Short mmCIF file of C-alpha atoms and ligand atoms in Angstrom, two decimals:
data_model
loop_
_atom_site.label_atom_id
_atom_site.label_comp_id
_atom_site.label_asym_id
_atom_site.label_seq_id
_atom_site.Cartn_x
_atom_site.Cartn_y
_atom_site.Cartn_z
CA UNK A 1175 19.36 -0.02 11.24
CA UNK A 1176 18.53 -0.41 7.12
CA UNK A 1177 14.57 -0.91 6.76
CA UNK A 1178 12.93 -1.41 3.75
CA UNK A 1179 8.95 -1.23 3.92
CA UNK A 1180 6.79 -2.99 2.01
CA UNK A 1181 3.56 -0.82 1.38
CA UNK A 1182 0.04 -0.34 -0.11
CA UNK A 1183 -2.42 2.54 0.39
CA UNK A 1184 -3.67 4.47 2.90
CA UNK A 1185 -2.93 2.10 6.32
CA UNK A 1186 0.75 1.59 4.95
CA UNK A 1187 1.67 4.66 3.49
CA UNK A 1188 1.00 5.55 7.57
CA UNK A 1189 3.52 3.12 9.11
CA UNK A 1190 5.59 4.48 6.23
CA UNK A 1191 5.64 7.74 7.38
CA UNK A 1192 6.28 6.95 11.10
CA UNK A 1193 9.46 4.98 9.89
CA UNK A 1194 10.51 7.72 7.61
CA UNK A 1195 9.75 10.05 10.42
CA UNK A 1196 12.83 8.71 12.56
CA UNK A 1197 14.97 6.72 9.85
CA UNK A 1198 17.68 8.79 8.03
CA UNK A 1199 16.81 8.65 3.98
CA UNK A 1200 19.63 6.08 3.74
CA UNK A 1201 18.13 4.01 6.09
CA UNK A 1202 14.96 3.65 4.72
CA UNK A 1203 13.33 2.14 1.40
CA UNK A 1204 9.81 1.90 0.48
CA UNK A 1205 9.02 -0.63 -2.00
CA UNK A 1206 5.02 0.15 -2.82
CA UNK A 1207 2.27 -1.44 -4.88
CA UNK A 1208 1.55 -0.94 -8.53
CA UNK A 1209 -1.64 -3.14 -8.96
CA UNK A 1210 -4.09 -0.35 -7.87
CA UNK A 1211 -2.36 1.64 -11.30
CA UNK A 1212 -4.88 2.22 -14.22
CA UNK A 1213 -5.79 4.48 -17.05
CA UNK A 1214 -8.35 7.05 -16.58
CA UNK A 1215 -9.56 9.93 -18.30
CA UNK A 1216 -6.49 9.17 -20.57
CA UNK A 1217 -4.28 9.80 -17.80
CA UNK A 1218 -1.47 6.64 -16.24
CA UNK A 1219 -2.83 6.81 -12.58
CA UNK A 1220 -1.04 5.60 -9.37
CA UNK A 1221 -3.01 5.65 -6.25
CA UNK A 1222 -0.58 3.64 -4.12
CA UNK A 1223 2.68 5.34 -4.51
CA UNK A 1224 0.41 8.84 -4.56
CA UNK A 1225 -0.55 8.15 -1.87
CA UNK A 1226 2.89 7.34 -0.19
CA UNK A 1227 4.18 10.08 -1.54
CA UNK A 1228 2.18 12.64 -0.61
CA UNK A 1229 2.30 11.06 2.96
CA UNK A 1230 5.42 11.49 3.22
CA UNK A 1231 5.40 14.72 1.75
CA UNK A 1232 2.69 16.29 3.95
CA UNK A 1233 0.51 16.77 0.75
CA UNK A 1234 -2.15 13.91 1.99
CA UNK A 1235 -5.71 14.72 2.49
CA UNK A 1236 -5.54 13.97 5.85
CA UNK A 1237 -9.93 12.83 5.99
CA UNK A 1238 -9.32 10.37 2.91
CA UNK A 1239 -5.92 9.38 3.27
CA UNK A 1240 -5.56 9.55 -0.58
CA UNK A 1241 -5.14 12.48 -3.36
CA UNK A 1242 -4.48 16.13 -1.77
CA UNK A 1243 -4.82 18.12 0.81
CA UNK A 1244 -6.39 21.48 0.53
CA UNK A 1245 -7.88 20.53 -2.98
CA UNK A 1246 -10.38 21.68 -5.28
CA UNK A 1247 -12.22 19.59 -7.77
CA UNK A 1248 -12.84 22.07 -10.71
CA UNK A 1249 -11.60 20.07 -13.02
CA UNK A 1250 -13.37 17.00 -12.77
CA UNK A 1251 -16.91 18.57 -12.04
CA UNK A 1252 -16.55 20.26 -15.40
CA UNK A 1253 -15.47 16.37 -16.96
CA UNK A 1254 -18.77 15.50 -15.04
CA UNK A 1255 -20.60 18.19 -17.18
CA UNK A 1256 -19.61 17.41 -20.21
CA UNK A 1257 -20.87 13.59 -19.59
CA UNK A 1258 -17.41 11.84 -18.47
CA UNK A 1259 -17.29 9.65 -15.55
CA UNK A 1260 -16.74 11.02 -12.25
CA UNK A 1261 -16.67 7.87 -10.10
CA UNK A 1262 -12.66 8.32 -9.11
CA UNK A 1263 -12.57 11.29 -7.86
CA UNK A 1264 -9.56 13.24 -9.51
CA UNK A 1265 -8.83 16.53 -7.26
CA UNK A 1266 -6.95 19.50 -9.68
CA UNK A 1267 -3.77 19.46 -7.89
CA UNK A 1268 -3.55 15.54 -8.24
CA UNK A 1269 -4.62 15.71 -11.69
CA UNK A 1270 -0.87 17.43 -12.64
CA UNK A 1271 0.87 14.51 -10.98
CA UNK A 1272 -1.17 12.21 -13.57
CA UNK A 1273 -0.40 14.82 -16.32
CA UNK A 1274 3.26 15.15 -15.80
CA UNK A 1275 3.82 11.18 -14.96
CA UNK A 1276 1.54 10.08 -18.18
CA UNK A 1277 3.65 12.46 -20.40
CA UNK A 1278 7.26 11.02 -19.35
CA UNK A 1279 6.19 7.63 -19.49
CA UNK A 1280 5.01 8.54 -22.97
CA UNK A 1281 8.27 9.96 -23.42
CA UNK A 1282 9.65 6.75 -22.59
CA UNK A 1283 11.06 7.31 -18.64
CA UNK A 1284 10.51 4.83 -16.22
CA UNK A 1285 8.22 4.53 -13.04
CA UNK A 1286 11.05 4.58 -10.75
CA UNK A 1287 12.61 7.37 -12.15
CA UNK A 1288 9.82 9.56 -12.55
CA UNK A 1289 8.89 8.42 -8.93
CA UNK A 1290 12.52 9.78 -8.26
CA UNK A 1291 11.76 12.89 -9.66
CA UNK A 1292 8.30 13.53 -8.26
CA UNK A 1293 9.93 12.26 -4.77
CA UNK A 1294 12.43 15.50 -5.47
CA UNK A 1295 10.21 18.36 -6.07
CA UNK A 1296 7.68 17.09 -3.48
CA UNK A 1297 10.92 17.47 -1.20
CA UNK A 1298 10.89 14.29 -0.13
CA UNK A 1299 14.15 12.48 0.96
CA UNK A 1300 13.62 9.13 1.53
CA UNK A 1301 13.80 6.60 -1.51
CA UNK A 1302 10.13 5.36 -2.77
CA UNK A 1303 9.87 2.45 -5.04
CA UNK A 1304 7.69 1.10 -7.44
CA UNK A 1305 7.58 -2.82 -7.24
CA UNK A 1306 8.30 -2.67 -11.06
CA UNK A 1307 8.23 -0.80 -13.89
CA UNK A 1308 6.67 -2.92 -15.76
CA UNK A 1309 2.66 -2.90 -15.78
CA UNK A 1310 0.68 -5.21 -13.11
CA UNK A 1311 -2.81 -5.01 -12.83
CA UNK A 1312 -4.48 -6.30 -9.28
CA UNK A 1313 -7.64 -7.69 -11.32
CA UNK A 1314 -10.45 -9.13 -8.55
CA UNK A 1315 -12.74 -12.31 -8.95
CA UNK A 1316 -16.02 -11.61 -8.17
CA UNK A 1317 -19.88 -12.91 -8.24
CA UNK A 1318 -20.26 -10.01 -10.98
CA UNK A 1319 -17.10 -11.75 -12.65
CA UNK A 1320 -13.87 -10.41 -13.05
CA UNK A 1321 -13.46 -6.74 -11.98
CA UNK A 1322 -10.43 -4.57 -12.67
CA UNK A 1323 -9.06 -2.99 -8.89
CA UNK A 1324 -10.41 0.81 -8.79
CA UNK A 1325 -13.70 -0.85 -10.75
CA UNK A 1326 -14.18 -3.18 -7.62
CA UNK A 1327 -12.78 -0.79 -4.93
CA UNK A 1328 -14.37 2.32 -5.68
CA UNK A 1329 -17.06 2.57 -8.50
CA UNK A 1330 -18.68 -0.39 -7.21
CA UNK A 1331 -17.22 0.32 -3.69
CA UNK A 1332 -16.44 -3.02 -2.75
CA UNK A 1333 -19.81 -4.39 -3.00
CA UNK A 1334 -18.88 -7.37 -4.97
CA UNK A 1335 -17.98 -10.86 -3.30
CA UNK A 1336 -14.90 -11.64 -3.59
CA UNK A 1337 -13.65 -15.35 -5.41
CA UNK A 1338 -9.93 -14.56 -5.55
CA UNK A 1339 -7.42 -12.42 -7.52
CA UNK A 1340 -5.40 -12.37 -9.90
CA UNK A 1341 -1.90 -10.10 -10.76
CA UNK A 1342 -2.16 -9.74 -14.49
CA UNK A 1343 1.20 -9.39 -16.01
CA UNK A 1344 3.01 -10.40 -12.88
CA UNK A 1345 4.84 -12.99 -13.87
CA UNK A 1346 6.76 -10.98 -16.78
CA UNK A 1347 7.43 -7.99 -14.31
CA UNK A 1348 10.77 -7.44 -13.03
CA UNK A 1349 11.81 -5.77 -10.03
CA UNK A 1350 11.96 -1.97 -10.03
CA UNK A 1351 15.48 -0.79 -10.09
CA UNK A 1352 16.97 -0.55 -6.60
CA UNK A 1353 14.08 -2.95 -4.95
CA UNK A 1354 16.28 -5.75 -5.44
CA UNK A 1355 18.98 -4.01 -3.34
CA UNK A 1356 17.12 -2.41 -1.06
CA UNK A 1357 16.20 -5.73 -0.26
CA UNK A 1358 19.60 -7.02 0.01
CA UNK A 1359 20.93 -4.09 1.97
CA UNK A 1360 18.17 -4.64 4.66
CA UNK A 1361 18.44 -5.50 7.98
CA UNK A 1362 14.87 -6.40 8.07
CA UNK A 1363 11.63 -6.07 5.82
CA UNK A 1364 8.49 -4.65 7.25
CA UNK A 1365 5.44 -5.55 5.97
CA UNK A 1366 2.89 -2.09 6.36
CA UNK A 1367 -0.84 -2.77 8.12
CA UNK A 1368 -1.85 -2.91 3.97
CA UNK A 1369 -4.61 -5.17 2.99
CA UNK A 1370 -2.67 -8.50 2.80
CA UNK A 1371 -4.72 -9.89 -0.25
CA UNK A 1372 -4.42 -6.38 -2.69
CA UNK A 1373 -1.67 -4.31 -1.84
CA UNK A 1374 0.86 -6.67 -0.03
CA UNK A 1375 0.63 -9.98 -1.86
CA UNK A 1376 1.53 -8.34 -5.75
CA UNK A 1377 4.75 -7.20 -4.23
CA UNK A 1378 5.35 -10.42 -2.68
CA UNK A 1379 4.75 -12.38 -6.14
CA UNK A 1380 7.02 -9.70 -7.41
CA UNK A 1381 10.08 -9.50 -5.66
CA UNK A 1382 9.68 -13.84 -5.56
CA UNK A 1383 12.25 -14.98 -2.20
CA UNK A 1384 13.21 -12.43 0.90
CA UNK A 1385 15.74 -13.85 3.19
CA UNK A 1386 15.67 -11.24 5.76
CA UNK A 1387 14.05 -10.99 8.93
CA UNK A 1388 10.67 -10.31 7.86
CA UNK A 1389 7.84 -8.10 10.16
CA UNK A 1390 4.11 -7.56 9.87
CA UNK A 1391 1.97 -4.92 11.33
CA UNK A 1392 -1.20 -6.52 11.41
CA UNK A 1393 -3.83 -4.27 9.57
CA UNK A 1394 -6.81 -6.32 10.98
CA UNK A 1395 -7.66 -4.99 14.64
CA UNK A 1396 -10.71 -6.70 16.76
CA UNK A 1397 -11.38 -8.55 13.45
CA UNK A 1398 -11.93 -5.57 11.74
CA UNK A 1399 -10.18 -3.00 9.49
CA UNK A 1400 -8.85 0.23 10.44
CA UNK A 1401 -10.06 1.53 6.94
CA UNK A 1402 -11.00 -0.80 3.34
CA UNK A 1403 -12.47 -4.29 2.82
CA UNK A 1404 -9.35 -6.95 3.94
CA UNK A 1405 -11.97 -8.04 6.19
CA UNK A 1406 -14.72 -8.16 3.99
CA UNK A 1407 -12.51 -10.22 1.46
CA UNK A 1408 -11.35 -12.64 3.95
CA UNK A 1409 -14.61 -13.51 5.50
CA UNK A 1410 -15.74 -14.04 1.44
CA UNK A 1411 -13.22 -16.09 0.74
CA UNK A 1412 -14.05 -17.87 3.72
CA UNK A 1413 -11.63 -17.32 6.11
CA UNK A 1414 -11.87 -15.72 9.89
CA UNK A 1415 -10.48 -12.12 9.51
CA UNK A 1416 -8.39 -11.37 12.66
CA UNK A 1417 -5.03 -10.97 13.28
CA UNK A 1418 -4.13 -14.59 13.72
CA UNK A 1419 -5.55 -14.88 9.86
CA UNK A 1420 -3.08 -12.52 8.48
CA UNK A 1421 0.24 -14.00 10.62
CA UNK A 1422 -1.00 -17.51 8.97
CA UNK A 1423 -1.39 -15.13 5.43
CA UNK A 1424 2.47 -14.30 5.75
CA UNK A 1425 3.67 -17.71 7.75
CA UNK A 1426 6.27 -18.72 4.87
CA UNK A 1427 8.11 -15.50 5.20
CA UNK A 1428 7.49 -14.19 8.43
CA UNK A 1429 9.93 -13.86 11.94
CA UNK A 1430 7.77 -11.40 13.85
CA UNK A 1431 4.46 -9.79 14.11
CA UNK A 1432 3.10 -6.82 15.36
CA UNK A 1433 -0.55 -7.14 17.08
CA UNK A 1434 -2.94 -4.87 18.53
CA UNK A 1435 -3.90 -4.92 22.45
CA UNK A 1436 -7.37 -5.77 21.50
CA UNK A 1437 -6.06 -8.98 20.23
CA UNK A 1438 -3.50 -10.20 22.71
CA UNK A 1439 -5.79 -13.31 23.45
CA UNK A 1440 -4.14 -14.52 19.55
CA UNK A 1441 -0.75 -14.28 20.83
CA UNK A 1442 -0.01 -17.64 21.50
CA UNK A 1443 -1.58 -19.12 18.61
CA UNK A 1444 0.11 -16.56 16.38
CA UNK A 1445 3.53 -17.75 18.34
CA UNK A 1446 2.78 -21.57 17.29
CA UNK A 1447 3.34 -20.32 14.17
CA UNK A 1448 6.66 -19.93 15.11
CA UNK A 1449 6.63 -16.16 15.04
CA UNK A 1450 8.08 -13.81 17.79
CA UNK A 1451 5.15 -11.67 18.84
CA UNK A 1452 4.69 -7.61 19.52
CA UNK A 1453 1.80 -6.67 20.98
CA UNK A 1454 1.03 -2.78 21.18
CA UNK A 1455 -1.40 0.25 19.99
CA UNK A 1456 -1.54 -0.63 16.00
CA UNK A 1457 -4.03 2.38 15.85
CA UNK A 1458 -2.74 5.31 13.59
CA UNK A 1459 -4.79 8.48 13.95
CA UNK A 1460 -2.22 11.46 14.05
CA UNK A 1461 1.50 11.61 13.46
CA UNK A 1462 2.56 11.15 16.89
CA UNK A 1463 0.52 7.26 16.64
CA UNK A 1464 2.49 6.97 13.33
CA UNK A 1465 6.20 7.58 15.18
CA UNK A 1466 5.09 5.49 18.24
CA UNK A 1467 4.18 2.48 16.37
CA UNK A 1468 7.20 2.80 14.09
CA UNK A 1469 9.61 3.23 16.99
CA UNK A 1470 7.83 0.20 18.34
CA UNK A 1471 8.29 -2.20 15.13
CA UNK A 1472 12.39 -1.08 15.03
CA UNK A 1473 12.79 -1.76 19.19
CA UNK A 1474 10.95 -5.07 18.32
CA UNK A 1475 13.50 -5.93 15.23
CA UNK A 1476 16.41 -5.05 17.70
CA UNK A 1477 15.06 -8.03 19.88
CA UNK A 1478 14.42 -10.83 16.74
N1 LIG B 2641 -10.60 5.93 -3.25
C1 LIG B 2641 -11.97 6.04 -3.16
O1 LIG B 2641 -12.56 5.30 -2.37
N2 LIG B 2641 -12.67 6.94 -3.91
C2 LIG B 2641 -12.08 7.77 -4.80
O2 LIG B 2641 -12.75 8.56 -5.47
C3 LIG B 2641 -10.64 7.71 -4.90
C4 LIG B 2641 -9.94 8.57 -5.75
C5 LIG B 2641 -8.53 8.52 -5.75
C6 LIG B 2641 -7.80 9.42 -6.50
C7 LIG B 2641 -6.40 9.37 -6.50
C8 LIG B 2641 -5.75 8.42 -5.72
O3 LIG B 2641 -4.39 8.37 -5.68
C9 LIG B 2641 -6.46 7.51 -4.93
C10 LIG B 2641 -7.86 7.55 -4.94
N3 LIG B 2641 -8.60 6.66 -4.17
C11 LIG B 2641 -9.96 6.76 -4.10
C12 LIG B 2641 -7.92 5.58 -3.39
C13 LIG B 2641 -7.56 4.49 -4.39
O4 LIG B 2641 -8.73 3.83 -4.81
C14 LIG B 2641 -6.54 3.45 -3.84
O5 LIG B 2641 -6.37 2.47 -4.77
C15 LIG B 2641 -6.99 2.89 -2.48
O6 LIG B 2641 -6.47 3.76 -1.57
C16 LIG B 2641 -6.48 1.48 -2.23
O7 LIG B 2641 -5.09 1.49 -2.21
#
């Protein structure tokens, strides 16, 4: 069976793993968010697909879920010395994968290709995907006005209320090279337990129509998140958060969803929706979780 995942951060880059864990590399595409991106420190930074990639390559921190494992922070204590901003915290080891990926897009080379490359000597086999290679920026509505994504997420740690968002530049922005096919080649799409709102939605608006089988892991459990604000954001913007909210989120494209046992009383309602239904552990706290659930989601596309 031909997946190709659709991922953010942390919760995704999770499922990611599990599926790359028991799909062969040609059977597997992950297609992950480029909003988070930004320029720091002079550096071209990429949280999202960092942090896929080091999933999948074992290099994850595995307390934060982002940057390395094993790191040390020598470099950016001494930034903090000298009067630069410390706020995102850069670990040295990460810091070389900003070096090295600012310098060849300087040099002209594209995101998927560098990603290609890094994917290589991180020894990782399965093919990981930019949405685009051309810049989008995930910019968020707030009552302190308009915020840029790490601005709202982590130096003002997702304090703000959120109005809305807004995907600057994603109109112009093509599909990466190869997420177009790996779309096409597809037996089904899953949708990663990412926040819906930040790290799902600017790939949506990128890649535009799917017509594939599409599957969600929910990322809300008992109303709540596993880990960030999707939540937060959809009780601010007014809406319920549960699992039920984020089926409706994805109604237009989706043919099955994937709940947790703590909210099996949503099934039905989710099912109105005229959406097959999976209801199992969602909860990802080792590898083992990560392999279960994935082995889950591909029994449950056999049966759409
Ligand atoms: N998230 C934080 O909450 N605090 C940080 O200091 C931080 C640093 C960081 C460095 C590299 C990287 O790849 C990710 C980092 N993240 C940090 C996560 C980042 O904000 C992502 O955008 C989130 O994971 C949302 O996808």
């Amino acid at each position: 069976m031909k997946i190709t995942a659709l991922a953010g951060g942390v919760g995704g880059a999770k499922l990611a793993h599990g599926l790359a864990h028991i799909l062969a590399p040609e059977d597997l595409t992950i297609i992950v968010n480029t909003g988070d991106d930004f320029e720091h420190l002079g550096m071209y930074i990429c949280p999202d697909l960092d942090t896929v990639c080091y999933t999948l390559g074992g290099l994850a921190n595995p307390e934060t879920g982002w940057g390395r494992v094993g790191e040390s922070w020598n470099t950016i204590s001494n930034v903090e010395k000298l009067g630069g901003p410390a706020w995102f915290r850069l670990g040295d080891q990460d810091i070389a994968t900003h070096l090295e990926r600012t310098r060849r897009l300087k040099e002209g080379q594209s995101l998927s290709q560098i990603t290609k490359d890094f994917c290589k000597a991180w020894g990782i086999q399965h093919t990981v995907l930019p949405m685009s290679d051309s810049p989008v920026r995930t910019m968020v509505d707030s009552d302190e006005g308009e915020l840029a994504f790490q601005e709202y997420f982590v130096h003002r740690q997702c304090v703000p209320k959120v109005k809305g968002f807004r995907f600057d530049g994603v109109e112009a922005a093509e599909p990466a090279v190869g997420v177009k096919e790996a779309i096409d080649q597809a037996d089904a799409v899953v949708i990663c337990p990412s926040n819906p709102w930040v790290s799902i939605d600017p790939i949506l608006q990128v890649i535009k129509k799917i017509d594939k089988p599409v599957l969600a892991v929910s990322p809300i459990i008992g109303g709540k998140t596993v880990k960030g604000p999707a939540a937060k954001m959809y009780e601010e913007l007014g809406i319920e958060p549960s699992a039920l909210a984020v089926a409706r989120h994805y109604r237009t494209i989706l043919t099955g969803f994937v709940l947790d046992n703590a909210d099996s009383v949503m099934e039905n309602e989710i099912k109105n929706l005229n959406v097959k239904t999976l209801i199992t552990d969602t909860l990802m706290n080792h590898l083992t979780d990560r392999t279960r659930l994935a082995k889950d989601v591909l029994h449950f596309i056999g049966s759409l």
